[in-house]
C-alpha positions as CSV (number, residue, x, y, z in Angstrom):
1,M,0.0,0.0,0.1
2,N,1.1,3.6,-0.6
3,V,0.8,6.0,2.1
4,P,-2.7,7.7,2.1
5,R,-2.9,10.7,-0.2
6,F,-3.8,12.9,3.0
7,V,-0.7,12.0,5.1
8,A,2.6,13.6,5.0
9,D,5.4,11.7,3.5
10,F,8.1,13.6,5.5
11,D,6.6,13.4,9.1
12,S,8.0,11.6,12.2
13,S,5.2,9.0,12.2
14,T,5.6,7.9,8.5
15,G,9.3,8.3,8.6
16,L,9.8,6.2,11.8
17,V,7.2,3.6,10.7
18,R,9.1,3.1,7.4
19,A,12.4,2.7,9.2
20,L,11.1,0.3,11.8
21,A,9.5,-1.8,9.2
22,A,12.7,-2.1,7.2
23,A,14.4,-3.2,10.4
24,L,11.7,-5.8,11.2
25,H,12.2,-7.2,7.7
26,Q,15.9,-7.0,8.1
27,Q,16.4,-4.8,5.2
28,P,18.3,-1.4,4.9
29,H,16.2,1.7,5.2
30,Q,17.3,3.3,2.0
31,R,16.4,6.8,0.7
32,L,14.0,7.3,3.5
33,G,11.7,4.9,1.6
34,R,11.6,7.0,-1.7
35,S,12.2,5.7,-5.1
36,R,15.5,5.8,-6.8
37,P,14.5,8.4,-9.5
38,A,13.3,10.6,-6.6
39,A,16.5,10.1,-4.8
40,L,18.6,10.9,-7.9
41,A,16.7,14.3,-8.2
42,V,17.3,15.1,-4.5
43,R,21.0,14.2,-4.8
44,A,21.2,16.5,-7.8
45,S,20.0,19.5,-5.7
46,R,23.5,19.9,-4.3
47,S,24.6,21.5,-7.6
48,V,21.9,24.2,-7.3
49,P,22.5,27.6,-5.3
50,E,20.8,27.6,-1.9
51,R,18.0,30.1,-2.8
52,P,16.5,28.0,-5.6
53,R,17.3,24.8,-3.7
54,T,15.2,25.8,-0.9
55,A,12.4,27.0,-3.2
56,V,12.2,23.6,-4.7
57,F,12.2,22.0,-1.3
58,R,9.2,24.3,-0.3
59,R,7.4,23.5,-3.6
60,S,7.8,19.7,-3.0
61,G,6.3,20.0,0.5
62,A,3.4,22.1,-0.8
63,A,2.6,19.5,-3.3
64,E,1.6,17.1,-0.6
65,G,-0.8,19.5,0.9
66,L,-4.6,19.0,0.8
67,A,-7.1,21.6,-0.2
68,P,-8.5,23.2,3.0
69,D,-12.0,21.9,2.1
70,D,-10.7,18.4,1.8
71,I,-9.7,18.0,5.4
72,A,-13.1,16.6,6.1
73,D,-12.3,13.5,4.0
74,V,-9.4,12.4,6.2
75,A,-9.9,8.7,7.1
76,P,-7.9,7.5,10.1
77,E,-8.9,4.0,9.1
78,E,-6.9,4.3,5.9
79,F,-3.8,5.5,7.8
80,G,-4.0,2.5,10.2
81,A,-4.3,0.1,7.4
82,W,-1.3,1.5,5.7
83,V,0.7,1.0,9.0
84,A,-0.5,-2.6,9.4
85,D,0.4,-3.4,5.8
86,I,3.9,-2.1,5.8
87,Y,4.8,-4.3,8.9
88,G,3.1,-7.3,7.4
89,P,1.9,-10.4,9.3
90,R,4.1,-11.5,12.2
91,K,3.6,-12.9,15.8
92,C,5.0,-11.0,18.7
93,D,4.9,-11.0,22.5
94,A,4.4,-7.3,22.4
95,V,3.1,-4.3,20.2
96,A,3.8,-0.6,20.9
97,V,1.0,2.0,20.5
98,G,1.1,5.7,20.9
99,S,3.6,8.6,20.7
100,S,6.2,9.1,17.9
101,N,9.6,8.6,19.3
102,G,12.9,7.6,17.6
103,A,14.4,6.0,20.7
104,V,11.4,3.8,21.2
105,M,11.4,3.0,17.6
106,H,15.0,1.6,18.2
107,L,13.7,-0.2,21.2
108,C,11.0,-1.8,19.1
109,A,13.6,-2.8,16.5
110,A,15.8,-4.4,19.0
111,M,12.8,-6.3,20.4
112,G,11.4,-7.2,16.9
113,V,8.1,-5.7,17.5
114,P,5.9,-3.1,15.7
115,W,4.7,0.3,16.8
116,L,1.4,1.8,15.9
117,P,1.5,5.6,15.9
118,Q,-1.3,7.7,17.5
119,T,-0.3,10.8,15.5
120,F,-0.1,11.5,11.9
121,L,0.3,14.8,10.0
122,V,-2.1,16.1,7.4
123,P,-0.5,18.9,5.4
124,V,-2.9,21.6,4.2
125,R,-2.3,24.1,1.5
126,R,-1.9,27.7,2.5
127,S,-0.2,30.8,1.0
128,A,0.7,33.5,3.4
129,D,3.6,35.2,5.2
130,P,5.1,32.5,7.6
131,D,4.9,35.2,10.4
132,D,1.1,35.7,9.8
133,C,0.1,33.3,12.7
134,K,-3.4,34.5,12.8
135,H,-4.2,33.7,9.2
136,D,-3.0,30.0,9.9
137,A,-5.2,29.8,13.1
138,D,-8.3,30.7,11.0
139,L,-7.7,28.1,8.2
140,A,-10.1,25.4,7.4
141,G,-12.4,25.9,10.3
142,A,-15.6,24.6,8.6
143,S,-13.9,21.6,7.1
144,S,-12.1,20.7,10.3
145,A,-15.6,20.8,12.2
146,R,-17.1,18.3,9.5
147,L,-14.1,16.1,10.0
148,L,-14.6,16.0,13.8
149,D,-18.3,15.3,13.4
150,R,-17.5,12.4,11.1
151,Q,-14.6,11.0,13.2
152,P,-15.5,11.1,16.9
153,G,-12.4,9.1,17.7
154,L,-10.1,11.9,16.3
155,Q,-8.7,15.3,17.5
156,I,-6.9,18.0,15.6
157,H,-3.6,19.5,16.9
158,Q,-3.0,22.5,14.4
159,M,0.5,23.5,14.8
160,H,2.4,26.6,13.4
161,D,6.1,27.0,13.8
162,P,7.5,30.0,11.9
163,N,11.0,29.3,13.2
164,Q,12.1,25.6,12.5
165,D,9.4,25.0,9.8
166,R,9.7,28.4,8.3
167,L,10.2,27.2,4.7
168,M,7.2,24.9,4.7
169,V,4.6,27.0,6.7
170,A,4.6,29.6,3.8
171,K,2.9,27.0,1.7
172,I,1.3,24.5,4.0
173,A,-0.4,24.4,7.5
174,Y,0.4,21.5,9.7
175,F,-2.7,19.7,11.0
176,R,-1.7,16.9,13.2
177,M,-4.4,14.2,13.9
178,K,-4.4,12.2,17.2
179,L,-6.4,9.1,17.7
180,R,-8.6,9.0,20.7
181,S,-9.3,5.3,20.1
182,L,-8.0,2.4,18.2
183,T,-9.0,2.2,14.6
184,D,-10.5,-1.1,13.4
185,S,-7.3,-1.7,11.3
186,Y,-5.4,-1.4,14.6
187,R,-7.6,-3.7,16.5
188,R,-7.3,-6.2,13.7
189,Y,-3.6,-6.0,13.6
190,L,-3.1,-6.4,17.2
191,R,-5.3,-9.5,17.3
192,Q,-3.4,-10.9,14.4
193,T,0.1,-10.1,15.8
194,L,0.0,-10.5,19.5
195,V,0.4,-13.9,21.1
196,P,-2.2,-14.9,23.7
197,G,-1.7,-12.9,26.8
198,G,0.7,-10.6,24.9
199,T,1.6,-7.0,25.9
200,I,0.5,-3.6,24.6
201,I,3.2,-1.1,25.3
202,V,1.5,2.4,25.4
203,V,4.2,5.0,24.3
204,D,3.2,7.7,26.6
205,C,5.1,11.1,26.2
206,T,3.6,13.5,28.6
207,A,5.1,16.6,26.8
208,S,2.7,19.5,26.6
209,W,2.4,22.9,25.0
210,P,0.3,26.1,25.3
211,V,-2.5,26.2,22.9
212,T,-5.6,28.1,21.6
213,R,-8.7,26.1,21.8
214,R,-10.7,26.3,18.7
215,A,-13.3,23.5,19.3
216,D,-13.8,20.6,21.8
217,R,-11.4,18.4,20.0
218,H,-9.4,21.0,18.0
219,V,-6.5,23.1,19.4
220,Y,-4.0,25.5,17.7
221,Q,-0.3,25.2,19.0
222,H,2.1,28.1,19.0
223,G,5.4,26.8,17.8
224,A,6.9,23.4,18.5
225,V,9.7,21.5,20.1
226,G,13.1,22.5,18.7
227,G,15.4,25.4,19.5
228,L,13.0,27.8,21.2
229,T,10.9,27.6,24.3
230,P,7.1,28.1,24.3
231,E,7.6,31.4,26.1
232,E,9.8,32.7,23.3
233,Y,7.1,31.9,20.7
234,D,4.6,33.9,22.6
235,N,6.6,36.6,24.1
236,G,9.7,37.0,21.9
237,S,13.4,37.2,23.0
238,P,16.6,38.6,21.6
239,R,17.3,35.6,19.5
240,V,13.8,35.6,18.0
241,A,14.3,39.2,17.1
242,R,17.7,38.4,15.6
243,F,16.3,35.5,13.6
244,L,13.4,37.5,12.3
245,N,15.8,40.3,11.3
246,E,18.0,37.9,9.4
247,Q,14.9,36.6,7.7
248,G,13.9,40.1,6.5
249,A,10.7,39.9,8.5
250,A,8.5,43.1,9.2
251,T,8.2,42.1,13.0
252,H,10.6,41.4,15.8
253,R,8.2,38.9,17.4
254,W,5.2,36.7,16.5
255,E,1.6,37.5,17.3
256,F,-0.2,34.3,18.2
257,P,-3.8,34.2,19.3
258,P,-4.2,34.2,23.1
259,T,-3.5,30.8,24.6
260,G,-6.0,29.0,26.9
261,G,-4.1,26.3,28.7
262,L,-1.9,23.4,27.7
263,A,-2.6,20.3,25.5
264,P,-0.4,17.3,24.5
265,E,2.4,18.5,22.2
266,A,1.2,18.2,18.7
267,E,4.0,16.0,17.3
268,W,5.4,14.1,20.3
269,G,2.7,14.2,23.1
270,Y,0.4,11.4,23.9
271,E,-3.4,12.0,24.2
272,Q,-4.5,10.2,27.2
273,A,-8.0,9.7,26.0
274,M,-6.6,6.7,24.0
275,S,-5.7,4.8,27.1
276,E,-9.3,3.9,28.1
277,D,-10.0,2.4,24.7
278,I,-6.7,0.5,24.7
279,Q,-7.3,-0.9,28.3
280,A,-11.0,-1.9,27.3
281,F,-9.7,-3.7,24.2
282,A,-6.9,-5.4,26.2
283,D,-9.3,-6.6,28.9
284,A,-11.7,-8.1,26.4
285,D,-9.0,-9.9,24.5
286,G,-6.8,-11.0,27.5
287,Y,-3.8,-8.7,26.7
288,R,-1.6,-6.9,29.3
289,V,-1.2,-3.2,29.1
290,V,1.9,-1.2,30.3
291,H,2.8,2.4,29.9
292,L,6.3,3.6,28.9
293,R,5.9,7.1,30.3
294,F,8.5,9.9,29.8
295,P,8.1,13.9,29.9
296,T,10.0,14.9,26.7
297,P,10.8,13.3,23.4
298,E,14.6,13.0,24.2
299,A,14.0,11.6,27.7
300,P,14.3,7.8,26.9
301,S,17.2,8.3,24.4
302,A,20.1,7.8,26.6
303,L,18.3,5.0,28.4
304,V,17.7,3.0,25.1
305,A,21.3,3.7,24.2
306,D,22.4,2.1,27.4
307,I,20.0,-0.8,26.9
308,Y,21.7,-1.5,23.5
309,R,25.2,-1.1,25.1
310,D,24.3,-3.7,27.8
311,W,22.7,-6.0,25.2
312,Y,25.8,-5.8,22.9
313,A,28.1,-6.2,25.8
314,S,26.5,-9.3,26.9
315,E,27.2,-10.8,23.5
316,G,30.9,-9.8,23.5
317,F,30.7,-6.8,21.1
318,P,32.7,-3.7,21.6
319,L,30.9,-0.5,22.5
320,S,33.0,2.1,20.8
321,R,30.8,3.3,18.0
322,L,27.8,5.6,18.6
323,L,25.1,6.6,16.0
324,A,23.6,10.0,16.8
325,E,20.5,10.5,14.7
326,T,18.2,13.4,14.3
327,F,14.5,13.4,13.6
328,I,13.7,10.8,10.8
329,C,17.3,10.4,9.5
330,V,17.5,7.0,11.3
331,E,18.7,3.6,10.5
332,P,17.8,1.0,13.0
333,S,18.6,-1.8,10.6
334,W,22.2,-0.6,10.2
335,A,22.6,-0.1,14.0
336,L,21.4,-3.8,14.7
337,A,23.5,-5.3,11.7
338,T,26.7,-3.5,12.8
339,R,26.1,-3.6,16.6
340,T,26.2,0.1,16.8
341,V,24.7,1.9,19.8
342,P,22.0,4.4,18.7
343,L,21.2,7.7,20.3
344,W,18.1,9.4,18.9
345,L,17.8,13.2,19.0
346,T,14.8,15.3,17.9
347,F,16.5,17.9,15.8
348,G,19.8,19.5,14.9
349,T,19.3,22.2,17.5
350,E,21.3,23.3,20.5
351,P,19.4,21.3,23.1
352,S,19.8,18.0,21.1
353,L,23.5,18.8,20.8
354,A,23.7,19.1,24.5
355,T,22.2,15.7,25.0
356,L,24.8,14.2,22.6
357,S,27.6,16.0,24.5
358,G,26.4,14.8,27.8
359,Y,26.2,11.2,26.5
360,L,29.7,11.2,25.2
361,H,30.9,12.6,28.5
362,D,29.3,9.9,30.4
363,H,30.6,7.1,28.2
364,P,34.4,7.5,27.8
365,D,34.8,4.2,25.9
366,I,33.2,5.8,22.7
367,N,35.9,6.5,20.2
368,E,33.9,6.7,16.9
369,L,30.7,8.9,16.3
370,L,28.5,8.9,13.4
371,V,25.9,11.8,13.2
372,T,22.9,12.2,10.9
373,L,21.4,15.7,10.4
374,F,17.9,16.2,9.2
375,P,17.9,19.2,6.8
376,H,15.0,21.5,7.9
377,G,16.3,24.1,5.4
378,V,16.7,27.3,7.5
379,R,19.2,28.6,10.1
380,S,16.5,28.8,12.6
381,A,16.8,30.3,16.0
382,G,18.3,27.7,18.3
383,Y,19.8,25.5,15.5
384,A,23.4,24.2,15.9
385,A,25.7,24.6,12.8
386,A,27.1,21.4,11.3
387,Q,30.6,22.3,12.5
388,R,29.4,22.2,16.0
389,W,28.2,18.7,15.5
390,R,31.4,17.7,13.9
391,D,33.3,19.1,16.9
392,A,31.1,17.2,19.4
393,G,33.9,14.6,20.2
394,R,37.0,16.8,19.6
395,T,37.9,17.1,23.2
396,R,38.4,13.3,23.2
397,D,39.7,12.9,19.8
398,I,36.6,10.9,18.9
399,T,36.5,10.1,15.1
400,T,33.5,11.9,14.0
401,T,31.6,11.6,10.6
402,L,28.7,13.6,9.5
403,A,26.9,10.8,7.6
404,G,26.0,12.0,4.0
405,V,26.1,15.7,5.1
406,R,27.9,18.6,3.2
407,P,28.4,20.9,6.1
408,A,28.7,24.1,4.0
409,Q,25.2,23.5,2.7
410,W,23.5,22.1,5.8
411,P,20.7,22.9,7.0
412,A,19.7,23.2,3.3
413,D,21.6,20.1,2.3
414,F,18.6,18.2,1.2
415,A,20.7,15.6,-0.5
416,S,21.7,14.3,3.0
417,L,18.3,12.8,3.2
418,V,19.0,10.2,0.6
419,N,22.8,10.0,1.2
420,Y,23.2,9.2,5.0
421,E,22.3,5.5,4.7
422,R,25.0,4.9,1.9
423,A,27.5,6.8,4.2
424,L,26.6,4.6,7.1
425,S,27.0,1.5,5.0
426,R,30.5,2.7,4.0
427,A,31.5,3.3,7.5
428,A,30.8,-0.2,8.7
429,P,29.7,-3.4,6.9
430,R,26.5,-5.1,7.9
431,G,26.7,-8.5,9.6
432,P,23.9,-10.9,10.7
433,F,21.1,-9.5,12.6
434,P,21.0,-10.4,16.4
435,A,18.3,-12.5,18.0
436,P,15.6,-10.0,19.4
437,I,16.2,-8.8,23.0
438,R,13.5,-10.3,25.3
439,L,10.7,-8.2,26.6
440,D,11.4,-9.1,30.1
441,R,14.9,-7.9,29.8
442,V,13.8,-4.6,28.5
443,E,11.2,-4.4,31.3
444,A,13.9,-5.0,33.9
445,A,16.2,-2.5,32.5
446,I,13.7,0.3,32.4
447,R,12.5,-0.5,35.8
448,H,16.1,-0.5,37.2
449,G,17.6,2.5,35.2
450,G,14.5,4.5,34.0
451,N,14.3,6.8,37.1
452,A,17.7,8.4,36.2
453,H,16.1,9.3,32.8
454,N,12.7,10.3,34.0
455,T,11.2,7.3,32.2
456,Q,8.8,4.8,33.8
457,W,7.5,1.3,33.0
458,I,4.0,1.4,34.5
459,S,1.8,-1.8,34.7
460,G,-1.9,-1.4,34.1
């Protein structure tokens, strides 16, 4: 099955599902799942100057957008069917359901189990100044209302980030859809996949963000996780003013609609309403439910990396190579087949670079570092330049490779999207896949070490 036409091809949910599916099928995750002709076109973009290169990137994203009136036709059942189809039939003692998270995706790859995302992105066409936040807030209200009437198990988290998503939001609006209940396709897949008495792992990221409430199940989020804080989006700051000046904007701060409380963060947060339906389904079918709960997207990253380290060490493999990945530039298949420890990071921003630096400091046996950098296309407030990433291990003479990245062109080096997997394959040859790590071993590791990383394994 192709991804449904209303779902973004470049989002965390679709990208991480494709990467995990490749690992479960013991195949490389090549070209982010794109075709060879499409990859050739992206690679050729390096020969184009930055301004037209970013313009093409913007147009390609806009081409995925729905017309505002078509939002009412979004069908969560189709998305669930695509997810089930890409994994294919299998029997497992566990299946994960819930928040998008690259670290948990690696945990699922190690256990050999699928993950069913709660959230998916519907891009909607718009044409407006990226700093015109009020225009975006008023977009597609009637169509959104019709969708919510037709889909009572759905809620809309409309998100506008004029900083990190600046290139795209000039042409598309981000409508993230969160499931409040399991789709029928998810229910079928769980019954077909889980062994009797199997475990449903609820990926429960409690990250929240200030929002404007548009309707009972429709919120508008000001900004997003990345290099800025929620307060900077709403109130401005010196670096926001500096960024807007560099972009030639007519303002020194953004004017968002007034907020009215917090909601689960649009891309990464878990909507708790889904838990009741999952528990009722599990009780009826005899499955166990556990929550893997953490407060921020990166909270479980170091913990998962350490689980990999302990697992590899028990098999006698060296622990000297670390793969630091950003956003959807991930390769769990390669990490497993080369016994490389993965450390997932949200974006190429200062907070994520600090996470990497902290991990390197705490693990002095690492002497080789490979970094993937997702190219979001703009030198956003809070981004960390490619040279900063290349220098991350300099104090310890760690051999560092920016996988598939041309530093002078990043963060507008879009060819890195289709080059990083080839760069990783050149760095270390693949070997046989390990036998999956046992669920009880993962559970014990999280119960023992999770508190140090604000990550909990909660039964029931």
